[in-house]
CSV table of C-alpha atoms in Angstrom, one decimal:
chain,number,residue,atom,x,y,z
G,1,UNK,CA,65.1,155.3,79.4
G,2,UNK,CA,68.9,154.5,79.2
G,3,UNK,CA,70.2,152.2,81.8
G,4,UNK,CA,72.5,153.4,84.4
G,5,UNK,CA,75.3,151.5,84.4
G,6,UNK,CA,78.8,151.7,86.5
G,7,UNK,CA,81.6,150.0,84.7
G,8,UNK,CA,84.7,148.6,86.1
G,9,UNK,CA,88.1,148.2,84.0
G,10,UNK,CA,90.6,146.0,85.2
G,11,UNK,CA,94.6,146.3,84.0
G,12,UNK,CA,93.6,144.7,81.0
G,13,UNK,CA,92.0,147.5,79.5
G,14,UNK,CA,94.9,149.8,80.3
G,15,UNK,CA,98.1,147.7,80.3
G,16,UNK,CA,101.2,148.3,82.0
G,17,UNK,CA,103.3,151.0,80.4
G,18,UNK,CA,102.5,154.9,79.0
G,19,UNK,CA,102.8,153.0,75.6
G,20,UNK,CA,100.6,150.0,76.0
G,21,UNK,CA,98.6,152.6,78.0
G,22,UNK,CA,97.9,154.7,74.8
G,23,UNK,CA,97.2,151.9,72.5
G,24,UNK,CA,94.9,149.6,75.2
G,25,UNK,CA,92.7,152.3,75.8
G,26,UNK,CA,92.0,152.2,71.8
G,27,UNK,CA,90.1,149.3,72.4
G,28,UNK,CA,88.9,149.9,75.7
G,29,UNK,CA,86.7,153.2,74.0
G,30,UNK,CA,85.3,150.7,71.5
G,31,UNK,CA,83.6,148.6,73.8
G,32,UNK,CA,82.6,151.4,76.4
G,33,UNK,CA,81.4,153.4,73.0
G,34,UNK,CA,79.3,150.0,72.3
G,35,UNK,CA,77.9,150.5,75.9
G,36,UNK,CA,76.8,153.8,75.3
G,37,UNK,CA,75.3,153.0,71.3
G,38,UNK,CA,73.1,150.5,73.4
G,39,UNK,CA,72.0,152.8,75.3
G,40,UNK,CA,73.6,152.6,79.0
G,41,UNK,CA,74.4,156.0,81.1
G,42,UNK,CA,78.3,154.9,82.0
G,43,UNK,CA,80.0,156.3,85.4
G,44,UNK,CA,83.5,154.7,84.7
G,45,UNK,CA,86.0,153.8,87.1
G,46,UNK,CA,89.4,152.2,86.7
G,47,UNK,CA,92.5,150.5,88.4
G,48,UNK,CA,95.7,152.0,88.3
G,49,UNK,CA,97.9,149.6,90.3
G,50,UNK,CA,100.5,149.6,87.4
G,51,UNK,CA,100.2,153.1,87.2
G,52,UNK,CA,100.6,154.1,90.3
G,53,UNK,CA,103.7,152.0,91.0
G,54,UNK,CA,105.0,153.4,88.4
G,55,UNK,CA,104.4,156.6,89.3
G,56,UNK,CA,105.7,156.6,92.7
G,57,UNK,CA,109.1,154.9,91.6
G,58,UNK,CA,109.4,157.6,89.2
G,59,UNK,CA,108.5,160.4,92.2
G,60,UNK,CA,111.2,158.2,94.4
G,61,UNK,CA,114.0,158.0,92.1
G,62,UNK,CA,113.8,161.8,91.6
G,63,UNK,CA,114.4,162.2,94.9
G,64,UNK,CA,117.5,159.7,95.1
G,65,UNK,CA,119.0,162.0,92.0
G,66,UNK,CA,118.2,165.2,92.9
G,67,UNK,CA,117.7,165.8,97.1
G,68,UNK,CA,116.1,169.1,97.1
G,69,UNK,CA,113.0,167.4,95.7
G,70,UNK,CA,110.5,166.3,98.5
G,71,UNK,CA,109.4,162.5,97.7
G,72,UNK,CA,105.9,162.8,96.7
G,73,UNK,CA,103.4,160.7,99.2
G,74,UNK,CA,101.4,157.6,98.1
G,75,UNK,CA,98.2,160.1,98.2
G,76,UNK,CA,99.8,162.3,96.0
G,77,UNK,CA,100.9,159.5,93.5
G,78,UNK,CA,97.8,158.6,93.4
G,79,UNK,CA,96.0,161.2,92.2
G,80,UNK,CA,98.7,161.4,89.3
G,81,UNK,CA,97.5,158.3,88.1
G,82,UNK,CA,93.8,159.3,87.9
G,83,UNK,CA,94.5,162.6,86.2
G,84,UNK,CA,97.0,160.5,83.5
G,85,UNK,CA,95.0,157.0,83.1
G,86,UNK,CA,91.6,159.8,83.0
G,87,UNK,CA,93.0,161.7,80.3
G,88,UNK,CA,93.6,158.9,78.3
G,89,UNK,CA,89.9,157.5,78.5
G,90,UNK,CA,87.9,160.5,78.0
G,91,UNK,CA,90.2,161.4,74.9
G,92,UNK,CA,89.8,158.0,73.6
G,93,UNK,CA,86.4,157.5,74.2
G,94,UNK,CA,85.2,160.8,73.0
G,95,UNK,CA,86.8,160.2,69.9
G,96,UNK,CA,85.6,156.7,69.6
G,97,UNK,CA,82.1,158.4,70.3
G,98,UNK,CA,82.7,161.3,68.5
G,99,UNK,CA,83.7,158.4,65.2
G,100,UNK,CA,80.1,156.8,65.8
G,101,UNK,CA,78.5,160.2,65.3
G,102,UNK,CA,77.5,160.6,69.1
G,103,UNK,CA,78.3,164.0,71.0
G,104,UNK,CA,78.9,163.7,74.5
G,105,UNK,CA,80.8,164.8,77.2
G,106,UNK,CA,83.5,162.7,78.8
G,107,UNK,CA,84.5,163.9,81.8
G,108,UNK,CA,87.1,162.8,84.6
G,109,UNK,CA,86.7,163.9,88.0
G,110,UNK,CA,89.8,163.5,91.0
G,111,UNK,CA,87.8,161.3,93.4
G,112,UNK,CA,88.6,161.5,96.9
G,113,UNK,CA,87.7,158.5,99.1
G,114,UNK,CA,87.9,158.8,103.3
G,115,UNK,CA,89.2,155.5,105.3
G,116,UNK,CA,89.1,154.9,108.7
G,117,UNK,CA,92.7,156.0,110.3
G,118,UNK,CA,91.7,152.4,112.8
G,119,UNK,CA,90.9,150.7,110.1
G,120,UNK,CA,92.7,147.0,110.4
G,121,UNK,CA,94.4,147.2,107.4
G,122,UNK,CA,97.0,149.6,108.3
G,123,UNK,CA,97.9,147.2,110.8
G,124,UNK,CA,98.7,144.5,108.2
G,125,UNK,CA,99.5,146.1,104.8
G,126,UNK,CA,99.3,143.8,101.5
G,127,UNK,CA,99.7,145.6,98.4
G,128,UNK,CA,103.4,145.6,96.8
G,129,UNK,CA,104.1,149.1,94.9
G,130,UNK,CA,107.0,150.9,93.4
G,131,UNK,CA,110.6,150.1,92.7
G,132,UNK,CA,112.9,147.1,94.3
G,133,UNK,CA,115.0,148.1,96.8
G,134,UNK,CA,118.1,147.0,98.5
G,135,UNK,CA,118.3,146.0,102.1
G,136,UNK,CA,119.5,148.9,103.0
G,137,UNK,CA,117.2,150.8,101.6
G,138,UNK,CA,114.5,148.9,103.1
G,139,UNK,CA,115.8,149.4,106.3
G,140,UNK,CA,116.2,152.9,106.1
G,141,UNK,CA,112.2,153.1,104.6
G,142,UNK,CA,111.6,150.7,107.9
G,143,UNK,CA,113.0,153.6,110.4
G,144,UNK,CA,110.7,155.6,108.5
G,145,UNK,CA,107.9,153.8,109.6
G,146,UNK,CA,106.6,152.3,106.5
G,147,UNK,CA,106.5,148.5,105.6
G,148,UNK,CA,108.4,146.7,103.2
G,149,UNK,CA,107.7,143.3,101.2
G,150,UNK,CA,110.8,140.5,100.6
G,151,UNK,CA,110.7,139.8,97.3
G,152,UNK,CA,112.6,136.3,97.3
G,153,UNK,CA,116.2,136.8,94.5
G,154,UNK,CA,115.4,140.4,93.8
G,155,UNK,CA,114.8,142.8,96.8
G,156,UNK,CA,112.9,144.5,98.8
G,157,UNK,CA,109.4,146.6,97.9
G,158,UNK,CA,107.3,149.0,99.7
G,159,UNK,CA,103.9,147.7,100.9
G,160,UNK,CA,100.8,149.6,101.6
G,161,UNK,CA,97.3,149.0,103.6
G,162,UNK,CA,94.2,148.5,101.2
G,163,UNK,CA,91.8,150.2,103.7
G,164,UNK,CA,88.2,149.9,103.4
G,165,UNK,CA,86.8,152.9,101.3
G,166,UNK,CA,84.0,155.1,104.0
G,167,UNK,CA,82.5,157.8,101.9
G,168,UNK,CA,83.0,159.2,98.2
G,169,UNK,CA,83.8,163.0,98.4
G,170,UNK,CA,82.8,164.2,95.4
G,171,UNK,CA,79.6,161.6,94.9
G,172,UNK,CA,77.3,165.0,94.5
G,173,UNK,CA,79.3,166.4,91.8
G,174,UNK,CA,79.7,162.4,90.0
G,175,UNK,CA,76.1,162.6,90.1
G,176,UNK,CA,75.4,165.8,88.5
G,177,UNK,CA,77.3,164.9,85.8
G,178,UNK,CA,75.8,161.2,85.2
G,179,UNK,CA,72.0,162.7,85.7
G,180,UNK,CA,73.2,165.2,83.1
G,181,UNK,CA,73.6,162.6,80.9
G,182,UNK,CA,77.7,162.5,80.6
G,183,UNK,CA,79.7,159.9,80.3
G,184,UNK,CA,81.8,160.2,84.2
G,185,UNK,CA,85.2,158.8,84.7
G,186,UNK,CA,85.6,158.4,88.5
G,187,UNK,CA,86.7,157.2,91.9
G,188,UNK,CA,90.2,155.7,89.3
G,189,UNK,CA,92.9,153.2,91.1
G,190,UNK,CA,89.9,152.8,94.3
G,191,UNK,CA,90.0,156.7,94.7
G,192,UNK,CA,92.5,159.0,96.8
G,193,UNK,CA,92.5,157.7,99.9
G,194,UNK,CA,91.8,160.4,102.7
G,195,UNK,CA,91.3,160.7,106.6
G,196,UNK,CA,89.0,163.7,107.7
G,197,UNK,CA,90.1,165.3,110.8
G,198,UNK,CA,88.3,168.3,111.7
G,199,UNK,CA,87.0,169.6,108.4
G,200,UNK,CA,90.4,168.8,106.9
G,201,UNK,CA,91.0,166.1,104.1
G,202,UNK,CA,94.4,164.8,104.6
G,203,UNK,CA,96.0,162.1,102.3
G,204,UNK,CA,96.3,158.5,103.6
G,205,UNK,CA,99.7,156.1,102.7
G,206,UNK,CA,97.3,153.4,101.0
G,207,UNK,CA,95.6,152.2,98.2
G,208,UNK,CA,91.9,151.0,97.8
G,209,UNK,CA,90.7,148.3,96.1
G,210,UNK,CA,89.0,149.4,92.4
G,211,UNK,CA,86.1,146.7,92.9
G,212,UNK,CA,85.2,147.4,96.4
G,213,UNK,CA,85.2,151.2,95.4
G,214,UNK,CA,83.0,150.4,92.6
G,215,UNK,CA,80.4,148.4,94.1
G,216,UNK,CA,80.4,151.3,96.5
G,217,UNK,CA,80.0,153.9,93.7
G,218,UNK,CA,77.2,151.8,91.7
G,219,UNK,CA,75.5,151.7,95.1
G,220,UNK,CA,75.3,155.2,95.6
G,221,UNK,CA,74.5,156.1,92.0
G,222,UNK,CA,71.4,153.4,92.5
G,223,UNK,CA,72.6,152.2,89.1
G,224,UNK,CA,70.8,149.5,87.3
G,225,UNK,CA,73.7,147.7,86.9
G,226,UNK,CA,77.5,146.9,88.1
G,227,UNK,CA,79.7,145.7,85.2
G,228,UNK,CA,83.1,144.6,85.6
G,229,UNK,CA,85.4,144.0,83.4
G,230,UNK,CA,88.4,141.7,84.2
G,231,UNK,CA,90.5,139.2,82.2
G,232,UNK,CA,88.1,135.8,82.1
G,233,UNK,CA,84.8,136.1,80.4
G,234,UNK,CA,82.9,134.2,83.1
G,235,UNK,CA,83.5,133.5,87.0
G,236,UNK,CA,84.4,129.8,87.2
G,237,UNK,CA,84.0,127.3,89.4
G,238,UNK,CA,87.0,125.4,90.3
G,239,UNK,CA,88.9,127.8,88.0
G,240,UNK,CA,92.1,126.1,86.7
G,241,UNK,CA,91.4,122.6,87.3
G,242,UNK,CA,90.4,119.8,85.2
G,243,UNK,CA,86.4,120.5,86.8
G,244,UNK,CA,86.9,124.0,85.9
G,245,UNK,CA,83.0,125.5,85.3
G,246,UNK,CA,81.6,128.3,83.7
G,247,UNK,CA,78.8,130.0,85.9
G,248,UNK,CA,76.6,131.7,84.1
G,249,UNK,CA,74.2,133.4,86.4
G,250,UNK,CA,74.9,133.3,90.8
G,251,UNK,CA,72.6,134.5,92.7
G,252,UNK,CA,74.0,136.4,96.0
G,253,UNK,CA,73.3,133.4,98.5
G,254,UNK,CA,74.9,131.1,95.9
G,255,UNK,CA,77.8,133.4,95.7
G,256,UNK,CA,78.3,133.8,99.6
G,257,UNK,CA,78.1,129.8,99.8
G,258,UNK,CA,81.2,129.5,96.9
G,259,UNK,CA,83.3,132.1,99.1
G,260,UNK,CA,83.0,130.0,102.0
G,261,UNK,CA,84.1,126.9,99.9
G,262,UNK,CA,87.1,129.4,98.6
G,263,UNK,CA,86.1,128.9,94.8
G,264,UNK,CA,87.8,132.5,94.2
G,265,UNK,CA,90.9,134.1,94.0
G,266,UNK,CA,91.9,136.1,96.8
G,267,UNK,CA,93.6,138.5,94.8
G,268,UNK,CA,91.8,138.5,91.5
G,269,UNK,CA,88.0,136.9,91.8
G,270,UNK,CA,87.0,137.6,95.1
G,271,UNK,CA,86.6,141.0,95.2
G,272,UNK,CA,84.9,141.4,92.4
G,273,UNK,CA,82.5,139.0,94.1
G,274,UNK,CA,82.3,141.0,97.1
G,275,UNK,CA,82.1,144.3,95.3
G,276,UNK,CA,79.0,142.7,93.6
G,277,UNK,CA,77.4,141.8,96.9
G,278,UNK,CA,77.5,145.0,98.4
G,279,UNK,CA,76.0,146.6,95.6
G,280,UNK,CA,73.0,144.4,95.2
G,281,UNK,CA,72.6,144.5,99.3
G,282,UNK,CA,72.1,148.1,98.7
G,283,UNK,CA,70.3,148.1,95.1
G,284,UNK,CA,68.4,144.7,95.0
G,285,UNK,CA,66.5,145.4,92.4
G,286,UNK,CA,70.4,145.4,90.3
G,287,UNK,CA,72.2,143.2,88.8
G,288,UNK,CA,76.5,142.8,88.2
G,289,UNK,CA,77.7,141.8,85.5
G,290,UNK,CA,81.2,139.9,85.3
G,291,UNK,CA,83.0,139.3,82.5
G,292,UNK,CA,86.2,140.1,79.5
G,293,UNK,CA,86.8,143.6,78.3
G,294,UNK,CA,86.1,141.4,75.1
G,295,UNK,CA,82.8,139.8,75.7
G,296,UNK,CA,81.5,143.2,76.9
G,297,UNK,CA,79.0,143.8,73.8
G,298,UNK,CA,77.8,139.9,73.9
G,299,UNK,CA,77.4,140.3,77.8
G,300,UNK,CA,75.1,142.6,77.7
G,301,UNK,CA,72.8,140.7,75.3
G,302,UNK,CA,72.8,137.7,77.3
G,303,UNK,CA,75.5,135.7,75.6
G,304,UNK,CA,78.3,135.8,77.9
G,305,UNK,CA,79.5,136.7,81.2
G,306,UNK,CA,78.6,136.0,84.9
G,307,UNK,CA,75.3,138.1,85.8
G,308,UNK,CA,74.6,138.2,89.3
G,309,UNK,CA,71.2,138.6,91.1
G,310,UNK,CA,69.8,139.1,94.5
């Protein structure tokens, strides 16, 4: 039986322009087309944070040049991003697949992901998107009730709330497709986020985190395994000092112990760790897998990488 597994690609594997974009996701199809020639079931999910900043500059700076336009909302932005980052992957990786003499369907799916409208992130937004801004500008984005970001000798940036992700919308239809036996692009950038009010999906002005939305996604798909692919080929301990260590296999206790001691990167380790936690909370019987786009085909053998266990 293949092995279900749900990968995570970090900006590595997409860069941070349409044209490192195209050429990133090259290499990105190899080693998810190595995935699938050793036989794992892939549900694929992706960050977009370059993409949607970009994106919603873009959508901001058409409205400053041409005021008929309405500026497009951060929801809206962001499900640009999955549709353009989406149809880049499945094209690449099809081919790649396609090239290796496998036919199978790679399809993207615009994920839509509810929030809490209480949730205590919109309260204290942290993540820094779109262009710079003067302080004017910020001002006038200030009266509008949004939040803005100082960004010490060059100006001023909008700032959303990273809300934690509730439910997955379309997680019947991501299913279908998986248990079909297709490779699933999904849930890209942490998902669209939405509130639900009476029926009625309406967009949210935030962004979710990628690895919390894919623990959550390789939860509900009881998938046999999380695997994350980030910039480092291990999770270290002490990472960037002269006692900086390799870990090689954590268990979840040993990982909860290391986040009390602060051994990970707020911004960049420790939600990956936390993703993984929730997952093998819900799927014990799992494992996550932590490591470099790169190391992805020796990972999987064994010979690299951080696996995680309960």
């Amino acid at each position: 039986m293949k092995k279900k597994a749900v990968v995570s690609l970090g900006h590595q594997a997409l860069g941070y322009t349409t044209t490192q974009q195209h050429d990133a996701v090259q290499k990105t199809a190899k080693a998810l087309a190595g995935l699938v020639e050793a036989g794992y079931q892939l549900t694929i999910t992706h960050s977009n944070g370059p993409q949607v900043s970009m994106i919603h500059k873009a959508m901001t700076e058409l409205r400053r040049v041409y005021i008929d336009y309405t500026p497009a909302p951060m929801c809206v932005c962001s499900a640009m991003s999955q549709g353009y980052v989406g149809f880049d992957i499945q094209n690449s990786l099809r081919a790649e697949l396609l090239s290796r003499g496998i036919s199978k369907t790679v399809s993207s799916i615009l994920t839509q992901v509810t929030v809490d409208p209480y949730d205590e992130a919109f309260y204290e937004p942290t993540k820094i998107i779109g262009r710079y801004m003067s302080k004017e500008d910020a001002e006038t984005e200030i009266r509008k009730g949004n939040y803005v970001t100082e960004v010490p000798g060059k100006g001023f940036r909008r700032t959303v709330a990273a809300p934690t992700p509730l439910k997955i919308v379309e997680i019947e239809a991501i299913r279908a497709l998986s248990d079909a036996g297709q490779v699933v692009i999904a849930c890209g950038g942490g998902g669209i986020p939405v509130i639900e009010q009476n029926h009625i999906l309406k967009g949210a002005s935030a962004v979710i985190e990628k690895d919390s939305i894919a623990g959550k996604l390789a939860a509900e798909l009881q998938a046999d395994q999380l695997i994350i692919l980030t910039s480092v080929p291990y999770v270290y301990k002490n990472f960037g000092s002269a006692q900086e260590e390799p870990l090689e296999s954590l268990t979840v206790a040993e990982a909860t112990a290391y986040i009390r001691e602060k051994q990970f990167g707020e911004r960049d380790m420790l939600p990956k760790i936390e993703a993984a936690i929730a997952y093998l909370q819900a799927c014990p019987n799992g494992s996550a897998l932590i490591t470099s786009l790169e190391q992805a085909a020796a990972a999987v053998k064994g010979k690299a990488g951080t696996v995680i266990r309960s």
